[in-house]
Short mmCIF file of C-alpha atoms and ligand atoms in Angstrom, two decimals:
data_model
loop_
_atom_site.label_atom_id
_atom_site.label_comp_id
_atom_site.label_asym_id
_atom_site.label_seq_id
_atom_site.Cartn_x
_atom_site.Cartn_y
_atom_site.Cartn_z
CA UNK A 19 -16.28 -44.55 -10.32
CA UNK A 20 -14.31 -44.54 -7.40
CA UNK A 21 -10.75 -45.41 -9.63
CA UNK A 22 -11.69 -42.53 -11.89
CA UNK A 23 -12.71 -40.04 -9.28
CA UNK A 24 -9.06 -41.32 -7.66
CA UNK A 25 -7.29 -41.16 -11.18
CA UNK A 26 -8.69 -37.20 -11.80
CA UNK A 27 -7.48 -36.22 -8.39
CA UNK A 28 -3.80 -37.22 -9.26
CA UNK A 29 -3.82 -35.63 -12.66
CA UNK A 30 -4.71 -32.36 -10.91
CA UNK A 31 -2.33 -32.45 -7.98
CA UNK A 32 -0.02 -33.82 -10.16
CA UNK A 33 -0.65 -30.79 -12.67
CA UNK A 34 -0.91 -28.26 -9.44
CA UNK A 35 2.92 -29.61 -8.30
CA UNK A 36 3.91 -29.04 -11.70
CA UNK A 37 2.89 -25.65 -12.23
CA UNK A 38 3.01 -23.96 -8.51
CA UNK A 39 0.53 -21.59 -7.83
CA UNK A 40 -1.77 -22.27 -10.92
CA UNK A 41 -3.85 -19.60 -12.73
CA UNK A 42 -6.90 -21.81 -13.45
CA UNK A 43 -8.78 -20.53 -10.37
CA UNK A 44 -11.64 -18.13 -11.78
CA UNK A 45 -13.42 -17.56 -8.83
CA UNK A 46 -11.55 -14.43 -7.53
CA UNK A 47 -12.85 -11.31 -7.07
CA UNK A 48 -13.00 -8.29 -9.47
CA UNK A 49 -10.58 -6.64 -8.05
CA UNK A 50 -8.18 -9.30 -8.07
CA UNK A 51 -8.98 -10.37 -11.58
CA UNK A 52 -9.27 -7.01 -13.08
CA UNK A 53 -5.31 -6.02 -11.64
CA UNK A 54 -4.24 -9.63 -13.04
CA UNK A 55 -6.08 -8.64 -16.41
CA UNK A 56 -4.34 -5.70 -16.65
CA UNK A 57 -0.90 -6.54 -15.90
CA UNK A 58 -0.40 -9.52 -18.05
CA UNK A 59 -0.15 -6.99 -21.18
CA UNK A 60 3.22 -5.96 -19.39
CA UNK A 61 4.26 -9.22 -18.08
CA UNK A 62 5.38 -12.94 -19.92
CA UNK A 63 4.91 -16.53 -19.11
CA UNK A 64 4.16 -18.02 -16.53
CA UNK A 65 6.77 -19.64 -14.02
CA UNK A 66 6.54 -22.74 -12.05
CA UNK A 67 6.97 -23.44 -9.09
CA UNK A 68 10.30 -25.14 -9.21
CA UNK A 69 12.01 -22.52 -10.29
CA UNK A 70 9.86 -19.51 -7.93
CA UNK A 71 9.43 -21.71 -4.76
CA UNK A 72 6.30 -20.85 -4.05
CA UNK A 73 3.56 -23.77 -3.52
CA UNK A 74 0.34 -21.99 -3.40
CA UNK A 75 -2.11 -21.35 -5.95
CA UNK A 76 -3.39 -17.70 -4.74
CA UNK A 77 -1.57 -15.13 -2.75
CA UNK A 78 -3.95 -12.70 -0.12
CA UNK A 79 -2.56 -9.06 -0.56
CA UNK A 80 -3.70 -7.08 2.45
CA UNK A 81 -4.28 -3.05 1.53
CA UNK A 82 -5.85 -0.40 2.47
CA UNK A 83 -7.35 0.62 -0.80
CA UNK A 84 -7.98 5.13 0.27
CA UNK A 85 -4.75 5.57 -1.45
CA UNK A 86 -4.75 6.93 -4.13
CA UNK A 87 -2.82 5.73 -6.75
CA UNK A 88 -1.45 3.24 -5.20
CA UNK A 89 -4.70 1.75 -4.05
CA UNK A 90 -8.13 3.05 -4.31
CA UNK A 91 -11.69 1.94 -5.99
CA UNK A 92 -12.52 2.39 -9.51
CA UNK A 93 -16.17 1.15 -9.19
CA UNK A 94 -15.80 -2.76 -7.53
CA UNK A 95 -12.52 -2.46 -8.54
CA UNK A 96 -9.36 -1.97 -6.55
CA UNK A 97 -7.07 -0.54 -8.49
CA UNK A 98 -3.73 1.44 -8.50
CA UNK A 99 0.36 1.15 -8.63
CA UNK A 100 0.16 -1.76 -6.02
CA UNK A 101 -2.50 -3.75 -7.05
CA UNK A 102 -0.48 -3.73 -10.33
CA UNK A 103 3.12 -4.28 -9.37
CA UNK A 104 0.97 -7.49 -7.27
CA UNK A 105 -0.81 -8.63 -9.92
CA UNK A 106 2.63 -8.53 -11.99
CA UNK A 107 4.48 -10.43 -9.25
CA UNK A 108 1.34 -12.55 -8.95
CA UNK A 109 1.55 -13.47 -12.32
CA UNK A 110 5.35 -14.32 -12.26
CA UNK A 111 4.70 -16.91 -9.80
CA UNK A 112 2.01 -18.47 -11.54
CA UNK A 113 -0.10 -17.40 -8.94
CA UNK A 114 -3.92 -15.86 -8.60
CA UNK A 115 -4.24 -12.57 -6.53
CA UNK A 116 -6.78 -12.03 -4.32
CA UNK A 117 -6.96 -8.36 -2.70
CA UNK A 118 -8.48 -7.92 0.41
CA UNK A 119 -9.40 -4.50 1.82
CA UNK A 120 -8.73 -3.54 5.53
CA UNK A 121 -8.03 -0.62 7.93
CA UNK A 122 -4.74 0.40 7.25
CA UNK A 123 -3.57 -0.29 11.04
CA UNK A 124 -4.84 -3.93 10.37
CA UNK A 125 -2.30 -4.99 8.42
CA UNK A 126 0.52 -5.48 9.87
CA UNK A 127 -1.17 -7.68 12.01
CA UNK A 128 -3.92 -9.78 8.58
CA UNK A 129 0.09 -10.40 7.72
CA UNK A 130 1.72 -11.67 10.84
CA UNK A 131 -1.17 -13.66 11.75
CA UNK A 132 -0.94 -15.26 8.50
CA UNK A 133 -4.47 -14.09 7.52
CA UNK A 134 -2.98 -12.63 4.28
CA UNK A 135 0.35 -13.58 2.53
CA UNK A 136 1.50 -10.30 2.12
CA UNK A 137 0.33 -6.73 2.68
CA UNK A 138 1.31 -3.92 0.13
CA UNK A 139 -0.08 -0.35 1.12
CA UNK A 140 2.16 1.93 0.54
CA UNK A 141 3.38 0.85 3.40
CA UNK A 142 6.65 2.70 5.09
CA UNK A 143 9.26 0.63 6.50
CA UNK A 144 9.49 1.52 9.70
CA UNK A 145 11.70 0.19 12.83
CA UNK A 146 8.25 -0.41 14.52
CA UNK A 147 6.79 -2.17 12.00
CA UNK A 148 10.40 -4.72 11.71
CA UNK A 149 9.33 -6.01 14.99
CA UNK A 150 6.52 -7.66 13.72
CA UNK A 151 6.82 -8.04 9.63
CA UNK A 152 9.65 -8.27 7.38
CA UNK A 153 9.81 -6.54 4.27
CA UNK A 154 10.60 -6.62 0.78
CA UNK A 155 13.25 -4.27 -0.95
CA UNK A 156 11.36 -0.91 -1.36
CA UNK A 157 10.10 -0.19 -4.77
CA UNK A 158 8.94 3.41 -4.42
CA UNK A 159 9.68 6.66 -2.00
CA UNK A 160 7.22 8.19 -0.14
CA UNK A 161 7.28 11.64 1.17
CA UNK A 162 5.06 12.98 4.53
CA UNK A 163 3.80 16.47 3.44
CA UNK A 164 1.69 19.12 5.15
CA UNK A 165 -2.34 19.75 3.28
CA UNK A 166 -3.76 23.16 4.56
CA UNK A 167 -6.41 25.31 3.28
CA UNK A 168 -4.98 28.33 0.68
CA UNK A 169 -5.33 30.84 2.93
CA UNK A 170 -3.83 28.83 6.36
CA UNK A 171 -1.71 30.98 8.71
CA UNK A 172 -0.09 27.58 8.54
CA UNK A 173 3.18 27.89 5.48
CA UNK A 174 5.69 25.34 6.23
CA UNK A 175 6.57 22.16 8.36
CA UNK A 176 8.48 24.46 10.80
CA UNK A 177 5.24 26.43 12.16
CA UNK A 178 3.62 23.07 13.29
CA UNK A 179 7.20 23.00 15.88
CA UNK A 180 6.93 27.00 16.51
CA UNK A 181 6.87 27.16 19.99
CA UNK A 182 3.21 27.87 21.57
CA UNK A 183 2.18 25.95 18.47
CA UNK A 184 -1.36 24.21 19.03
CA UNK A 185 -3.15 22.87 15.85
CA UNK A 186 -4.90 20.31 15.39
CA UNK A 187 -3.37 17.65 12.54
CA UNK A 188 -5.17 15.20 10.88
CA UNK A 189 -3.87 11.89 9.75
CA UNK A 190 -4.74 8.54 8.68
CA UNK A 191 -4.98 6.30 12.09
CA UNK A 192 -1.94 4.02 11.97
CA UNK A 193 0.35 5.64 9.17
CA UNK A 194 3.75 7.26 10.10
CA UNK A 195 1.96 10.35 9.38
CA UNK A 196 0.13 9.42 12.90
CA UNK A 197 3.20 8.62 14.58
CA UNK A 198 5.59 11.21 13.61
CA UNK A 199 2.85 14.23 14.61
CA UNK A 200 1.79 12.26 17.72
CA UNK A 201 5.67 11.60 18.97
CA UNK A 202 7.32 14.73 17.65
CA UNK A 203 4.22 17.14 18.39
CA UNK A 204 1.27 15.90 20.43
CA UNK A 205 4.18 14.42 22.81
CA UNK A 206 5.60 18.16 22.91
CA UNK A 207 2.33 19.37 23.79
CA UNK A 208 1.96 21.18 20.47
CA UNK A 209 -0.71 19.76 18.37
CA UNK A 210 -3.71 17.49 19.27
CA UNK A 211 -3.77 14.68 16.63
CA UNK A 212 -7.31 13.82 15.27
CA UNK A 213 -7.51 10.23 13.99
CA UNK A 214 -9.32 9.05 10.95
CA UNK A 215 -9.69 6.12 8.63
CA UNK A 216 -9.30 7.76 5.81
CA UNK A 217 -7.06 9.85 4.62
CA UNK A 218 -10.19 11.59 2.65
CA UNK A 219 -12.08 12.26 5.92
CA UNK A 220 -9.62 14.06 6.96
CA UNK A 221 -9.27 16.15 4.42
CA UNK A 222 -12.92 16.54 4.36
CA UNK A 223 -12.43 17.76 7.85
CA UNK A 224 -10.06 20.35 6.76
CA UNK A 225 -12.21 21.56 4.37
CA UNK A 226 -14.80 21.95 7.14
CA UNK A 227 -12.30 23.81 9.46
CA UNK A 228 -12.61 21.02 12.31
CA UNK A 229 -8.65 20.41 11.78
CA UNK A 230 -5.92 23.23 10.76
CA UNK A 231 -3.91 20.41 8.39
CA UNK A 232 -3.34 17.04 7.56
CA UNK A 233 -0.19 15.50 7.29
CA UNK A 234 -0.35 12.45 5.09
CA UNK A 235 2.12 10.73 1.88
CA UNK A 236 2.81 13.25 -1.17
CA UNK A 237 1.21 11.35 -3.78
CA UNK A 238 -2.49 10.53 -2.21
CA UNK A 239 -2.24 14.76 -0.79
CA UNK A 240 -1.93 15.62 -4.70
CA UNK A 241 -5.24 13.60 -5.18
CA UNK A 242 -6.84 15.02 -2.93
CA UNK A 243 -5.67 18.43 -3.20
CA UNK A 244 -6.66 17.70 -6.83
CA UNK A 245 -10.13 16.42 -6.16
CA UNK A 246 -11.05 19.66 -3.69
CA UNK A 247 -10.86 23.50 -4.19
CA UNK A 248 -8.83 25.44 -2.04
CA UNK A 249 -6.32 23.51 -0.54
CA UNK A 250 -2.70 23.58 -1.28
CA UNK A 251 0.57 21.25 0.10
CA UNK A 252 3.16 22.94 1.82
CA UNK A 253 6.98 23.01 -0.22
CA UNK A 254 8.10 21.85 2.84
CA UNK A 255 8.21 17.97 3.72
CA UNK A 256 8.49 16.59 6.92
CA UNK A 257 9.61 13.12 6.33
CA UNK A 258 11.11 11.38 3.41
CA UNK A 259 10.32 7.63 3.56
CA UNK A 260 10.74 4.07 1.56
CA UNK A 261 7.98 1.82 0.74
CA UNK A 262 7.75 -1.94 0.84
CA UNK A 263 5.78 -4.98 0.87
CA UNK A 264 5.70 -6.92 4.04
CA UNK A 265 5.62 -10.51 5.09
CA UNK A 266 4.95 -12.66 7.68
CA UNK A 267 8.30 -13.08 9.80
CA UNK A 268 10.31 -15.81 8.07
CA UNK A 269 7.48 -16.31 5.04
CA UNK A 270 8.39 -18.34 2.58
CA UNK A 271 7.10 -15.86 0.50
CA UNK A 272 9.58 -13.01 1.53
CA UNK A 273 12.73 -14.29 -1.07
CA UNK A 274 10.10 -15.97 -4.41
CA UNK A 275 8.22 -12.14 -4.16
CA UNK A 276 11.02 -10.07 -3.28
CA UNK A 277 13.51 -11.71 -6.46
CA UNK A 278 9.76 -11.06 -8.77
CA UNK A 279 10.02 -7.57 -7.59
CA UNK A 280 13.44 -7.38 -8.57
CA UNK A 281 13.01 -8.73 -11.51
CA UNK A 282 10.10 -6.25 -12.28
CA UNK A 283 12.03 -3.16 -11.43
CA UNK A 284 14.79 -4.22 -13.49
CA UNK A 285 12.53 -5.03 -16.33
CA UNK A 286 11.11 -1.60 -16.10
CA UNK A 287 7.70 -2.83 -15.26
CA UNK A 288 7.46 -1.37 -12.03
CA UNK A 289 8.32 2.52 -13.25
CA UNK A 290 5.83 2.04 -16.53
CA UNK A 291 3.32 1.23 -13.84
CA UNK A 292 4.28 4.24 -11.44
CA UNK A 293 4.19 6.29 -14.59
CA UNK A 294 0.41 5.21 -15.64
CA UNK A 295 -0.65 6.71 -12.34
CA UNK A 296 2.38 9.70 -11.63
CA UNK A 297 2.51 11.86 -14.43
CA UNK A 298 5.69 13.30 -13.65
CA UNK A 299 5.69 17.48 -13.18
N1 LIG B 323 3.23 5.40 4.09
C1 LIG B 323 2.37 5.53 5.21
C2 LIG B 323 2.62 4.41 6.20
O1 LIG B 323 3.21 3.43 5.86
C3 LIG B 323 0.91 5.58 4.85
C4 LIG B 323 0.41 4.39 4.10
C5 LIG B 323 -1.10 4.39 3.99
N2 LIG B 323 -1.52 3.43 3.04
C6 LIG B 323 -2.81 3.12 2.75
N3 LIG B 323 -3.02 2.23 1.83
N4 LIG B 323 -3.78 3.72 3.37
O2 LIG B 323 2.23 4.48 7.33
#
Protein backbone atom coordinates (compact mmCIF):
# COMPACT_ATOMS: atom_id res chain seq x y z
CA UNK A 1 0.00 0.00 0.00
CA UNK A 2 2.67 1.99 1.15
CA UNK A 3 4.94 1.25 -2.43
CA UNK A 4 1.85 2.28 -4.36
CA UNK A 5 0.88 5.28 -2.35
CA UNK A 6 4.96 6.08 -2.87
CA UNK A 7 4.81 5.04 -6.67
CA UNK A 8 1.50 7.61 -7.33
CA UNK A 9 3.30 10.41 -5.60
CA UNK A 10 6.26 10.25 -8.15
CA UNK A 11 4.08 9.94 -11.19
CA UNK A 12 2.45 13.21 -10.12
CA UNK A 13 5.50 15.25 -9.17
CA UNK A 14 7.08 13.74 -11.86
CA UNK A 15 4.05 14.87 -14.20
CA UNK A 16 3.88 18.43 -12.17
CA UNK A 17 7.95 18.98 -13.14
CA UNK A 18 7.04 18.12 -16.50
CA UNK A 19 4.34 20.37 -17.16
CA UNK A 20 5.09 23.59 -14.75
CA UNK A 21 2.27 25.14 -13.38
CA UNK A 22 -0.39 22.43 -14.30
CA UNK A 23 -4.05 23.15 -15.18
CA UNK A 24 -5.56 20.08 -13.44
CA UNK A 25 -6.40 22.06 -10.28
CA UNK A 26 -10.37 22.53 -10.34
CA UNK A 27 -10.83 23.89 -7.14
CA UNK A 28 -10.45 27.65 -7.98
CA UNK A 29 -12.84 30.07 -7.65
CA UNK A 30 -15.44 31.38 -10.18
CA UNK A 31 -13.85 34.13 -10.86
CA UNK A 32 -10.68 32.63 -11.60
CA UNK A 33 -12.17 29.83 -13.62
CA UNK A 34 -14.68 31.82 -15.46
CA UNK A 35 -11.59 34.48 -16.85
CA UNK A 36 -9.51 31.14 -17.67
CA UNK A 37 -12.76 29.81 -19.48
CA UNK A 38 -13.02 32.64 -21.40
CA UNK A 39 -9.66 33.32 -22.57
CA UNK A 40 -8.64 29.97 -23.80
CA UNK A 41 -10.99 30.64 -27.02
CA UNK A 42 -8.21 33.33 -27.80
CA UNK A 43 -5.24 31.57 -26.58
CA UNK A 44 -3.25 27.95 -27.74
CA UNK A 45 -1.47 25.22 -25.95
CA UNK A 46 -0.26 25.00 -23.14
CA UNK A 47 3.57 25.63 -22.27
CA UNK A 48 5.74 23.94 -19.84
CA UNK A 49 7.62 24.90 -17.60
CA UNK A 50 10.97 24.42 -19.19
CA UNK A 51 10.52 26.58 -21.66
CA UNK A 52 8.31 29.56 -19.33
CA UNK A 53 10.36 29.13 -16.06
CA UNK A 54 7.82 29.25 -13.92
CA UNK A 55 7.41 26.29 -11.21
CA UNK A 56 4.11 26.87 -9.71
CA UNK A 57 0.88 25.46 -10.46
CA UNK A 58 -1.45 28.69 -9.67
CA UNK A 59 -0.55 32.30 -9.80
CA UNK A 60 -2.54 34.87 -6.98
CA UNK A 61 -3.49 38.08 -9.03
CA UNK A 62 -4.15 40.82 -6.51
CA UNK A 63 -7.00 43.54 -7.89
CA UNK A 64 -9.15 45.72 -6.91
CA UNK A 65 -12.13 44.56 -8.85
CA UNK A 66 -14.46 48.62 -8.76
CA UNK A 67 -12.90 49.11 -12.07
CA UNK A 68 -14.66 48.95 -14.50
CA UNK A 69 -13.64 47.28 -17.36
CA UNK A 70 -10.71 46.36 -16.32
CA UNK A 71 -11.98 44.72 -13.19
CA UNK A 72 -15.36 44.66 -11.75
CA UNK A 73 -18.20 41.89 -10.74
CA UNK A 74 -20.47 40.34 -13.12
CA UNK A 75 -22.51 38.40 -10.47
CA UNK A 76 -19.59 36.06 -8.42
CA UNK A 77 -17.64 36.79 -11.17
CA UNK A 78 -14.66 39.08 -11.55
CA UNK A 79 -14.42 40.01 -14.73
CA UNK A 80 -12.87 42.63 -17.14
CA UNK A 81 -9.65 43.53 -19.53
CA UNK A 82 -7.29 42.30 -16.65
CA UNK A 83 -8.73 39.38 -15.44
CA UNK A 84 -8.52 38.43 -19.16
CA UNK A 85 -5.10 39.49 -20.35
CA UNK A 86 -4.28 37.20 -16.67
CA UNK A 87 -6.14 34.47 -17.44
CA UNK A 88 -4.38 34.58 -21.06
CA UNK A 89 -0.92 34.86 -19.51
CA UNK A 90 -2.12 32.33 -16.95
CA UNK A 91 -2.86 30.01 -19.47
CA UNK A 92 0.50 30.45 -21.40
CA UNK A 93 2.30 29.30 -18.47
CA UNK A 94 0.33 26.38 -17.90
CA UNK A 95 -0.77 27.90 -14.92
CA UNK A 96 -4.33 28.21 -12.84
CA UNK A 97 -5.40 31.82 -11.86
CA UNK A 98 -6.72 32.58 -8.80
CA UNK A 99 -8.06 36.34 -8.34
CA UNK A 100 -8.20 37.74 -5.14
CA UNK A 101 -10.06 40.98 -4.36
CA UNK A 102 -8.54 43.74 -2.09
CA UNK A 103 -8.51 47.50 -1.34
CA UNK A 104 -6.78 49.00 -4.01
CA UNK A 105 -4.01 50.58 -1.55
CA UNK A 106 -3.43 46.87 -0.45
CA UNK A 107 -1.73 45.82 -3.17
CA UNK A 108 1.25 46.93 -3.53
CA UNK A 109 1.93 45.63 -0.35
CA UNK A 110 -0.49 41.45 -0.93
CA UNK A 111 2.54 41.71 -3.75
CA UNK A 112 5.69 42.63 -1.93
CA UNK A 113 4.84 40.56 0.93
CA UNK A 114 4.52 37.75 -1.35
CA UNK A 115 0.84 37.21 -0.38
CA UNK A 116 -0.06 37.31 -4.13
CA UNK A 117 2.26 36.67 -7.17
CA UNK A 118 1.31 39.52 -8.95
CA UNK A 119 -1.16 42.41 -8.72
CA UNK A 120 -2.84 43.80 -11.98
CA UNK A 121 -5.31 46.81 -11.29
CA UNK A 122 -4.98 49.09 -13.59
CA UNK A 123 -2.36 49.91 -11.79
CA UNK A 124 -0.11 53.22 -12.80
CA UNK A 125 3.50 52.95 -12.69
CA UNK A 126 4.51 55.29 -10.55
CA UNK A 127 8.13 56.33 -9.04
CA UNK A 128 6.47 55.62 -5.59
CA UNK A 129 5.23 52.54 -6.28
CA UNK A 130 9.16 51.35 -7.95
CA UNK A 131 10.32 51.53 -4.46
CA UNK A 132 8.48 48.73 -3.43
CA UNK A 133 7.26 46.55 -6.70
CA UNK A 134 8.63 46.12 -10.03
CA UNK A 135 6.64 46.12 -12.97
CA UNK A 136 5.87 44.61 -16.13
CA UNK A 137 6.02 46.51 -19.58
CA UNK A 138 2.72 48.54 -19.65
CA UNK A 139 0.02 47.13 -21.76
CA UNK A 140 -2.55 49.93 -21.71
CA UNK A 141 -2.65 54.00 -21.06
CA UNK A 142 -4.54 55.43 -18.57
CA UNK A 143 -5.71 58.93 -18.44
CA UNK A 144 -6.73 60.99 -14.87
CA UNK A 145 -9.89 62.99 -15.85
CA UNK A 146 -12.16 65.38 -13.96
CA UNK A 147 -16.31 63.82 -13.27
CA UNK A 148 -18.59 66.83 -12.29
CA UNK A 149 -22.22 67.22 -12.30
CA UNK A 150 -23.70 68.89 -15.90
CA UNK A 151 -24.33 71.94 -14.56
CA UNK A 152 -20.79 72.36 -12.25
CA UNK A 153 -19.31 75.88 -12.16
CA UNK A 154 -16.42 73.48 -12.39
CA UNK A 155 -15.31 73.23 -16.72
CA UNK A 156 -11.81 72.22 -16.95
CA UNK A 157 -8.66 70.86 -15.01
CA UNK A 158 -7.38 74.49 -14.77
CA UNK A 159 -10.31 75.82 -12.33
CA UNK A 160 -9.39 73.10 -9.69
CA UNK A 161 -5.58 75.34 -9.71
CA UNK A 162 -7.56 78.87 -10.05
CA UNK A 163 -6.28 80.65 -7.34
CA UNK A 164 -8.80 80.92 -4.18
CA UNK A 165 -9.87 77.54 -5.53
CA UNK A 166 -11.47 75.33 -2.63
CA UNK A 167 -13.44 72.17 -3.75
CA UNK A 168 -13.67 69.32 -2.48
CA UNK A 169 -12.31 66.21 -4.92
CA UNK A 170 -13.12 62.85 -4.59
CA UNK A 171 -10.90 59.95 -5.39
CA UNK A 172 -10.31 56.41 -4.90
CA UNK A 173 -8.00 56.12 -1.55
CA UNK A 174 -4.57 55.07 -2.82
CA UNK A 175 -4.77 55.75 -6.73
CA UNK A 176 -2.61 58.53 -8.36
CA UNK A 177 -5.82 60.22 -8.65
CA UNK A 178 -5.34 60.60 -4.62
CA UNK A 179 -1.91 61.64 -4.88
CA UNK A 180 -1.79 64.02 -7.65
CA UNK A 181 -5.00 66.20 -6.04
CA UNK A 182 -3.57 65.74 -2.51
CA UNK A 183 0.24 66.93 -3.60
CA UNK A 184 -0.62 69.38 -6.35
CA UNK A 185 -3.90 70.81 -4.59
CA UNK A 186 -4.71 69.89 -1.00
CA UNK A 187 -0.78 70.66 -0.45
CA UNK A 188 -1.54 74.22 -2.11
CA UNK A 189 -4.30 74.69 0.16
CA UNK A 190 -6.83 74.49 -2.67
CA UNK A 191 -8.99 71.52 -2.42
CA UNK A 192 -9.78 69.19 0.56
CA UNK A 193 -9.47 65.58 -0.77
CA UNK A 194 -12.29 63.18 0.41
CA UNK A 195 -11.15 59.53 0.42
CA UNK A 196 -13.16 56.58 -0.64
CA UNK A 197 -12.90 52.93 -1.50
CA UNK A 198 -14.56 53.05 -4.33
CA UNK A 199 -14.38 54.87 -7.07
CA UNK A 200 -18.44 54.45 -7.24
CA UNK A 201 -18.91 56.01 -3.77
CA UNK A 202 -17.52 58.72 -4.81
CA UNK A 203 -19.32 59.34 -7.51
CA UNK A 204 -22.33 58.56 -5.55
CA UNK A 205 -21.17 61.38 -3.42
CA UNK A 206 -21.11 63.71 -6.27
CA UNK A 207 -24.32 62.93 -7.20
CA UNK A 208 -25.39 63.82 -3.65
CA UNK A 209 -23.48 67.19 -3.73
CA UNK A 210 -21.16 66.16 -0.64
CA UNK A 211 -18.04 66.58 -3.17
CA UNK A 212 -17.78 69.22 -6.23
CA UNK A 213 -15.79 66.35 -8.53
CA UNK A 214 -13.98 63.32 -8.69
CA UNK A 215 -10.91 62.85 -10.32
CA UNK A 216 -10.38 59.23 -11.19
CA UNK A 217 -8.91 56.99 -14.69
CA UNK A 218 -10.88 57.83 -18.09
CA UNK A 219 -12.20 54.54 -18.74
CA UNK A 220 -13.98 53.52 -15.19
CA UNK A 221 -15.34 57.77 -15.27
CA UNK A 222 -17.12 56.70 -18.71
CA UNK A 223 -18.82 53.82 -16.69
CA UNK A 224 -19.86 55.61 -14.37
CA UNK A 225 -20.79 58.65 -16.08
CA UNK A 226 -22.64 56.01 -18.17
CA UNK A 227 -24.37 54.25 -15.34
CA UNK A 228 -25.72 57.85 -13.69
CA UNK A 229 -27.71 60.84 -15.13
CA UNK A 230 -26.28 64.07 -15.10
CA UNK A 231 -22.78 63.93 -14.89
CA UNK A 232 -20.35 64.70 -17.56
CA UNK A 233 -16.12 64.39 -17.79
CA UNK A 234 -14.29 67.37 -18.35
CA UNK A 235 -12.24 67.58 -22.15
CA UNK A 236 -9.57 68.41 -20.12
CA UNK A 237 -7.17 65.66 -18.54
CA UNK A 238 -4.97 66.14 -15.86
CA UNK A 239 -2.61 63.30 -16.11
CA UNK A 240 -1.75 60.91 -18.82
CA UNK A 241 -0.41 57.65 -17.32
CA UNK A 242 0.91 53.87 -18.25
CA UNK A 243 -0.40 50.81 -16.74
CA UNK A 244 1.36 47.67 -15.61
CA UNK A 245 1.40 44.59 -13.70
CA UNK A 246 3.60 44.48 -10.71
CA UNK A 247 5.77 41.98 -8.95
CA UNK A 248 7.37 41.24 -6.01
CA UNK A 249 11.00 42.91 -6.18
CA UNK A 250 13.22 40.40 -8.01
CA UNK A 251 10.09 37.71 -8.62
CA UNK A 252 10.83 35.13 -10.56
CA UNK A 253 7.75 35.80 -12.07
CA UNK A 254 8.62 39.38 -13.38
CA UNK A 255 10.63 38.00 -16.91
CA UNK A 256 8.12 34.24 -17.58
CA UNK A 257 4.85 36.98 -17.26
CA UNK A 258 6.30 39.94 -18.70
CA UNK A 259 7.75 37.79 -22.20
CA UNK A 260 3.64 36.13 -22.01
CA UNK A 261 2.55 39.65 -22.10
CA UNK A 262 4.67 40.35 -24.87
CA UNK A 263 3.83 37.70 -26.59
CA UNK A 264 0.06 38.52 -26.14
CA UNK A 265 0.31 42.06 -27.34
CA UNK A 266 2.12 41.00 -30.27
CA UNK A 267 -0.33 38.31 -30.99
CA UNK A 268 -3.06 40.84 -30.85
CA UNK A 269 -4.70 39.22 -27.93
CA UNK A 270 -4.32 41.90 -25.63
CA UNK A 271 -6.12 44.80 -28.04
CA UNK A 272 -9.10 42.10 -29.05
CA UNK A 273 -9.53 41.97 -25.31
CA UNK A 274 -9.35 45.89 -24.73
CA UNK A 275 -11.71 46.06 -27.64
CA UNK A 276 -14.48 43.54 -26.02
CA UNK A 277 -14.72 46.05 -23.21
CA UNK A 278 -13.62 49.76 -25.13
CA UNK A 279 -15.74 50.25 -27.93
CA UNK A 280 -13.73 52.75 -29.50
CA UNK A 281 -15.65 56.43 -30.17
N1 LIG B 1 -4.48 53.96 -12.29
C1 LIG B 1 -4.76 54.36 -10.95
C2 LIG B 1 -3.60 53.98 -10.05
O1 LIG B 1 -2.80 53.18 -10.41
C3 LIG B 1 -6.04 53.80 -10.41
C4 LIG B 1 -6.14 52.31 -10.41
C5 LIG B 1 -7.33 51.81 -9.63
N2 LIG B 1 -7.55 50.44 -9.89
C6 LIG B 1 -8.49 49.66 -9.31
N3 LIG B 1 -8.57 48.42 -9.68
N4 LIG B 1 -9.28 50.17 -8.41
O2 LIG B 1 -3.49 54.46 -8.96
Amino acid sequence: MKKLFTAAALIATLTMALTGCSSSDSSSSAASSSAAASSSAATSAEADSSSTGVDKDVLIMATNAEFPPYEYYEGEEIVGIDAEIAAAIAEKLGCELQIEDMAFDSIVLAVSQGKADFGMAGMTVTEDRLQSVDFSDSYATGVQVVIVTEDSPITSVDDLFAEGASHKIGVQNGTTGDIYTTDDLESAGLATIERYNKGADAVQALLTGKIDCVVIDNEPAKAFVEANEGLKILDTEYVVEDYAICFAKDSALTDPVNTALNELIEDGTVQSIIDKYITAE
